[in-house]
Short mmCIF file of C-alpha atoms and ligand atoms in Angstrom, two decimals:
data_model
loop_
_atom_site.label_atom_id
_atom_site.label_comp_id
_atom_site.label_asym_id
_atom_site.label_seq_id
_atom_site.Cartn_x
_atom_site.Cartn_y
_atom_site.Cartn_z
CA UNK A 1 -269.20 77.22 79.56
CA UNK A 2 -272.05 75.29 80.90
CA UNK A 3 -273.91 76.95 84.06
CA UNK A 4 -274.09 73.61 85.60
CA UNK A 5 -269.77 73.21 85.51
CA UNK A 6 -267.50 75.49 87.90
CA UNK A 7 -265.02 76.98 85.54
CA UNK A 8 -261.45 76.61 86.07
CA UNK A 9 -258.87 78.16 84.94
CA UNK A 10 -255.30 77.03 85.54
CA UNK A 11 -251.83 78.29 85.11
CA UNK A 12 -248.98 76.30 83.70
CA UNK A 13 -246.05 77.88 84.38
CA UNK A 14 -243.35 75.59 82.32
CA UNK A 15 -239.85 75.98 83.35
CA UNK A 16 -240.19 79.55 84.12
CA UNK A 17 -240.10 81.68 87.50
CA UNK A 18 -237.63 81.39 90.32
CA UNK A 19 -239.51 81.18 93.30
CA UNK A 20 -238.69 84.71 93.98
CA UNK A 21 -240.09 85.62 91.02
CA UNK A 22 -243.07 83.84 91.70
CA UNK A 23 -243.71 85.79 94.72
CA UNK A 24 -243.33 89.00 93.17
CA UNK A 25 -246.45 87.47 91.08
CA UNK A 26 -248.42 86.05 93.84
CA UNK A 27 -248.39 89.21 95.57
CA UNK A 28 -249.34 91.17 91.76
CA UNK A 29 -252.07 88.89 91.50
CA UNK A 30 -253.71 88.20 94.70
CA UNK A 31 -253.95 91.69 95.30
CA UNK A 32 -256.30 91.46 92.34
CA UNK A 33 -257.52 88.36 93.42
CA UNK A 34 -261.30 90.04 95.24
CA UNK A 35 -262.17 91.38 91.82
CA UNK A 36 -261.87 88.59 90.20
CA UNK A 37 -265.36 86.08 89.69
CA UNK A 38 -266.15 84.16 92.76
CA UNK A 39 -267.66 81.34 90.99
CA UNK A 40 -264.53 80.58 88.99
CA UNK A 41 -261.67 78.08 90.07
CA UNK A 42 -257.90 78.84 90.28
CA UNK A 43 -254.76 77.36 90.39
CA UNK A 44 -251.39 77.84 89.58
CA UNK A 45 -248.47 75.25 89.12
CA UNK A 46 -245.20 76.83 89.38
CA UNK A 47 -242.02 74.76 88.56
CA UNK A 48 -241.10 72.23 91.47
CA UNK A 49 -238.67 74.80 93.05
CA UNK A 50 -241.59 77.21 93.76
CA UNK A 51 -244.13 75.34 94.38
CA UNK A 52 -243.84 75.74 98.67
CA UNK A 53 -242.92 79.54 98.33
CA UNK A 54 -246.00 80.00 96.17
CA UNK A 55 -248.40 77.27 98.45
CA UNK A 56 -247.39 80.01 101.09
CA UNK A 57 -248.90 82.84 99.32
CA UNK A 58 -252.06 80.95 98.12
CA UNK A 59 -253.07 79.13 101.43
CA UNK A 60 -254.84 81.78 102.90
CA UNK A 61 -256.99 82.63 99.51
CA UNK A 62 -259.33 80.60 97.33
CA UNK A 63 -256.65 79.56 94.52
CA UNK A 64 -255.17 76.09 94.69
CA UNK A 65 -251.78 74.62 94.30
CA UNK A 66 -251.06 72.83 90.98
CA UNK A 67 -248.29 70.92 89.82
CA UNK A 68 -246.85 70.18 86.79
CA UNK A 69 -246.17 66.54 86.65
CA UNK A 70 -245.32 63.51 88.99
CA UNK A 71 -243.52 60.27 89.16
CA UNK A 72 -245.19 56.90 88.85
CA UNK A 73 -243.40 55.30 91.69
CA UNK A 74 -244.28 56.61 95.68
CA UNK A 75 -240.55 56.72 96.41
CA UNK A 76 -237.37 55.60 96.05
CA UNK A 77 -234.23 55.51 93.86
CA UNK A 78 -235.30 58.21 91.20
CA UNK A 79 -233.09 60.79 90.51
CA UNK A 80 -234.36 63.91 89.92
CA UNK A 81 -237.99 63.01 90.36
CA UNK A 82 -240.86 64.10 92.63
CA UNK A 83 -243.64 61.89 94.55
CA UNK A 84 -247.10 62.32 95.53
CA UNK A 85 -246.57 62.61 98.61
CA UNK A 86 -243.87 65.26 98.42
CA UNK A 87 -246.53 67.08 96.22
CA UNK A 88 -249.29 66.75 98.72
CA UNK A 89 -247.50 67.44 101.57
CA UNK A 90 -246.94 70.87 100.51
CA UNK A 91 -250.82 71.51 99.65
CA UNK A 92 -250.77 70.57 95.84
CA UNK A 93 -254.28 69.96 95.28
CA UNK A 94 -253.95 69.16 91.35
CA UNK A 95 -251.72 67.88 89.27
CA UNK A 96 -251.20 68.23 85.08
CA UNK A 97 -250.57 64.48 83.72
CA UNK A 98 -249.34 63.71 80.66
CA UNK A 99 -248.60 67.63 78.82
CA UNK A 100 -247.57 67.25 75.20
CA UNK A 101 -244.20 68.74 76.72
CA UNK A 102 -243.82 65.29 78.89
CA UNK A 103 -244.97 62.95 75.70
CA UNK A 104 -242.59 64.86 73.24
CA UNK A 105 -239.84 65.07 75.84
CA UNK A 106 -239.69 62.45 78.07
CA UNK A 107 -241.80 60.03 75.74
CA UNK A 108 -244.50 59.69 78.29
CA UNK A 109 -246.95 57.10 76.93
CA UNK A 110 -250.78 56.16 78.44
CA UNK A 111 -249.65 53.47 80.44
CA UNK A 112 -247.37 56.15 82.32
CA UNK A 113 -250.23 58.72 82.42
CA UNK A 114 -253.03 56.03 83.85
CA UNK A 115 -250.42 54.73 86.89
CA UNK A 116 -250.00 58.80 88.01
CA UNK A 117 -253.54 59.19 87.49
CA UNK A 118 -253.74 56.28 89.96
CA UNK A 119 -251.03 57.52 92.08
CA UNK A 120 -252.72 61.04 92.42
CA UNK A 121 -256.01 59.05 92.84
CA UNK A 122 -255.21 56.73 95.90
CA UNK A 123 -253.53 60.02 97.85
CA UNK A 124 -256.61 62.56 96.95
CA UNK A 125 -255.56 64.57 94.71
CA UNK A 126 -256.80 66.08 91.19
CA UNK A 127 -255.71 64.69 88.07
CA UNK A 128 -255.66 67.15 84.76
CA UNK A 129 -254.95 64.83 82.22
CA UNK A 130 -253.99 66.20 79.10
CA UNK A 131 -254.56 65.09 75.26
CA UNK A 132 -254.45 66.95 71.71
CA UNK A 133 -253.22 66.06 68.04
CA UNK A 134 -250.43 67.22 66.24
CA UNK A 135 -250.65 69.29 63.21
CA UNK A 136 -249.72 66.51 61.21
CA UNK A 137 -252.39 64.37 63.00
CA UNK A 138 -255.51 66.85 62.25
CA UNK A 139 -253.82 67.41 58.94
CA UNK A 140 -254.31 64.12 58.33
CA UNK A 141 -257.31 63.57 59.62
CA UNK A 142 -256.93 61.92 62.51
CA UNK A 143 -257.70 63.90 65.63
CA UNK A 144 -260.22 61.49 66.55
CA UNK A 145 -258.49 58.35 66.74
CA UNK A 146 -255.87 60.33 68.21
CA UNK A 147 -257.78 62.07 71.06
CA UNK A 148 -259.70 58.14 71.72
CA UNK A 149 -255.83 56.65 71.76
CA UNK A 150 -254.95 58.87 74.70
CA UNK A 151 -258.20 58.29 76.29
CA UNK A 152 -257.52 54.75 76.97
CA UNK A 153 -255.39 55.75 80.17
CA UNK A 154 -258.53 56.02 81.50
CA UNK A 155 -259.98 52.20 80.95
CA UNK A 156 -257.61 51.23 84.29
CA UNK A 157 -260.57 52.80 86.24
CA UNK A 158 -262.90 50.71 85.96
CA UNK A 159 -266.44 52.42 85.54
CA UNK A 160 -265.63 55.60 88.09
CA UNK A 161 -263.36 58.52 86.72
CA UNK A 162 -260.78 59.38 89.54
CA UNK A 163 -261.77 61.76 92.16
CA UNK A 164 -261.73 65.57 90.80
CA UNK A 165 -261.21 64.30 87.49
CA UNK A 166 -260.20 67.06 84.76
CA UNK A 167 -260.09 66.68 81.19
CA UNK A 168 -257.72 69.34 79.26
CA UNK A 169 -257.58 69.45 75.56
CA UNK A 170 -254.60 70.66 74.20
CA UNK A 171 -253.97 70.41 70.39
CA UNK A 172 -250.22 70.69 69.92
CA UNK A 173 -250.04 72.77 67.21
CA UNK A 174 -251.62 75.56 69.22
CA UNK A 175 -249.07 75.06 72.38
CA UNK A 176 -247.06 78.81 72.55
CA UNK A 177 -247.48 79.25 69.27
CA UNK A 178 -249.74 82.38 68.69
CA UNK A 179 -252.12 80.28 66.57
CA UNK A 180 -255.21 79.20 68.96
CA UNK A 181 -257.65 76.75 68.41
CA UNK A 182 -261.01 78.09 66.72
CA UNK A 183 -263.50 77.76 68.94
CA UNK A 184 -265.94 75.96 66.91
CA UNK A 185 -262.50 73.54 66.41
CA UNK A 186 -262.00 73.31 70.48
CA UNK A 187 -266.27 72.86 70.65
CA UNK A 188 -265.85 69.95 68.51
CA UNK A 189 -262.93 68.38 70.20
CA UNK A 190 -264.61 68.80 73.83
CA UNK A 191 -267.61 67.45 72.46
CA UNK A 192 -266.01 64.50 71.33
CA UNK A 193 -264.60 63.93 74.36
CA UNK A 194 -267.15 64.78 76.52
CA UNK A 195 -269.13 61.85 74.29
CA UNK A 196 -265.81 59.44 74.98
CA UNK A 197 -266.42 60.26 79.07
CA UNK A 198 -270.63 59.61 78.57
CA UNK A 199 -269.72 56.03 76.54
CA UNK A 200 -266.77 54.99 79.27
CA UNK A 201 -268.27 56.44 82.68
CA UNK A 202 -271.93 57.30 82.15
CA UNK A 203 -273.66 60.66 81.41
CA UNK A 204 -274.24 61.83 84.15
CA UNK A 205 -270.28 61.63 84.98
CA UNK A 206 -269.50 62.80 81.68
CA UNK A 207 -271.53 66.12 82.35
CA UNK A 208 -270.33 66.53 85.55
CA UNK A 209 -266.12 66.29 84.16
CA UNK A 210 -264.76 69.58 83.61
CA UNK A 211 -263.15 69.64 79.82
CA UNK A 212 -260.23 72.98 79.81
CA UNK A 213 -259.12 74.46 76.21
CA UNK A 214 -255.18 74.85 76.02
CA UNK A 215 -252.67 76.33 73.46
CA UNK A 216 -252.35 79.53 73.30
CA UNK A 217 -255.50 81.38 75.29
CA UNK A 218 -254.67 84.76 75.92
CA UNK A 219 -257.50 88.11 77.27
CA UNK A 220 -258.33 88.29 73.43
CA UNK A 221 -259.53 85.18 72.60
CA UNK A 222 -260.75 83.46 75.63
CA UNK A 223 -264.48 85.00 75.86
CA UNK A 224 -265.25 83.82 72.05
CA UNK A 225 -263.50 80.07 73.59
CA UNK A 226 -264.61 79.90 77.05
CA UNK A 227 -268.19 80.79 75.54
CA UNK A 228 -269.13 77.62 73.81
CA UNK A 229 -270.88 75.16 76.28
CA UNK A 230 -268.44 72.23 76.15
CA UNK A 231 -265.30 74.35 77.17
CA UNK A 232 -265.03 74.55 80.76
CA UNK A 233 -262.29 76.74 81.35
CA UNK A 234 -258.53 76.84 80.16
CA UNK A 235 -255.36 75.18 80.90
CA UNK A 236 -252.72 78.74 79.97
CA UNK A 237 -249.11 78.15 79.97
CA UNK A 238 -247.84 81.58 78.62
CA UNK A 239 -250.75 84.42 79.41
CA UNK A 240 -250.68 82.77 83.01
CA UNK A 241 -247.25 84.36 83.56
CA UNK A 242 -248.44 87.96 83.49
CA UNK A 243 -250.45 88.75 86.39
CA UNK A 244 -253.10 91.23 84.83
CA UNK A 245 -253.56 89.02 81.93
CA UNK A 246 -254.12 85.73 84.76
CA UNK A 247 -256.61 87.98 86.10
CA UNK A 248 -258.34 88.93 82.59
CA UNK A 249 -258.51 84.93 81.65
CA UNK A 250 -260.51 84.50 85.33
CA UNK A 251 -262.73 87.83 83.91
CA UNK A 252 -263.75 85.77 80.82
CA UNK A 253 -264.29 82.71 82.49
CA UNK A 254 -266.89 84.14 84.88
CA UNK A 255 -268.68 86.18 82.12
C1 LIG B 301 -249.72 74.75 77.97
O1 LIG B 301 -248.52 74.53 77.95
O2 LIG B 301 -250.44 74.01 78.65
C2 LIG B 301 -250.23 75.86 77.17
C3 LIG B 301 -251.49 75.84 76.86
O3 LIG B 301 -249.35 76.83 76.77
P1 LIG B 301 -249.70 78.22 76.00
O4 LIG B 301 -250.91 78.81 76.69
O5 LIG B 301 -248.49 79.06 76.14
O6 LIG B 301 -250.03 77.84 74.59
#
């Protein structure tokens, strides 16, 4: 964590919690909420369901509204899909863009990624977009050319990341799978990118981006990560469901 970055730490959620179920955690974790470091950023992204219930509970407090995805088109005939401006008319403040979960699924590809990040972009609002290897990938390798390939969703923007711009580097192979990145491994990675960012939009942009760790951060290991200077915070998917252990990730990001 570098002094000069706010650190942020955001939940991802998944496909889990009803919206009453997310309540029940809002009210866990808020009423934890004014022990928790000041100088560190929140947000949560619930599934699409819960996203107003929980917008409810977090409007009065310092924690933003995330969400987990978005569609490329404004509006129209798209089953099943959600807009910006459905998202930001219910507060969402950030949005994740292209999770491994959305490549490997839905076979999101960059060109996808850099029209959300465009979408989100034109209406205000955050972009976290996403990248990491496989294991076969850094077996083989090739995390580099991997992590550059996704990077190129950026080269739409011309010489000015999008507003709020965050970077989160997420190798797949540590994704809910127990087996974290090292943190020299994650320093590397963020450094890499962060040098990617200072080539593309200048240094003084690239020190300014916020770069999050994710796959599998939990209260044990996120001091030794969040304490190398390049890693900015964390992106958590399943210690983010557990209010106390939300709270202990926000602990070791303000330390
Ligand atoms: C994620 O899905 O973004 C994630 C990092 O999940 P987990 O923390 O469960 O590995």
């Amino acid at each position: 964590m570098h002094p000069s970055r706010t650190p942020l730490v955001i939940a991802n959620w998944k496909m889990n919690k009803t919206p009453s179920e997310a309540a029940l955690f809002c009210d866990d974790f808020l009423s934890r909420l004014p022990a928790l470091p000041e100088r560190v950023e929140l947000a949560i992204a619930p599934a699409f369901p819960a996203l107003e219930r929980v917008g409810r509970h977090l409007l009065p407090t310092r924690v933003k509204l995330a969400a987990q995805d978005v569609h490329v088109e404004p509006k129209g005939a798209h089953t099943g899909e959600v807009s910006v401006a459905m998202l930001a008319d219910v507060g969402v403040a950030m949005v994740l863009v292209g999770h491994s979960e959305r490549r490997r699924d839905r076979k999101e590809i960059e060109a996808d990624f850099t029209r959300k990040m465009k979408r989100l972009a034109d209406a205000g609002l955050s972009p976290v977009y996403c990248v990491g290897e496989t294991l076969e990938e850094r077996d083989g390798g090739r995390t580099e050319e991997v992590l550059a390939a996704q990077m190129t969703a950026l080269d739409a923007f011309g010489d000015a990341l999008p507003p709020g711009f965050v970077l989160a580097y997420e190798p797949v192979w540590a994704i809910g799978t127990g087996r974290a990145a090292t943190p020299e491994m994650a320093a590397d990675a963020h450094a890499f990118l962060r040098a990617r960012l200072s080539e593309r939009f200048g240094a003084a942009a690239a020190a300014a981006t916020r770069i999050l760790y994710g796959g599998s951060v939990t209260p044990a290991n996120a001091a030794d990560l969040f304490a190398k200077p390049d890693i900015d915070g964390g992106l958590v998917g399943g210690a983010s469901l557990v209010p106390a252990d939300f709270a202990a990730l926000a602990v070791a990001a303000g330390a």
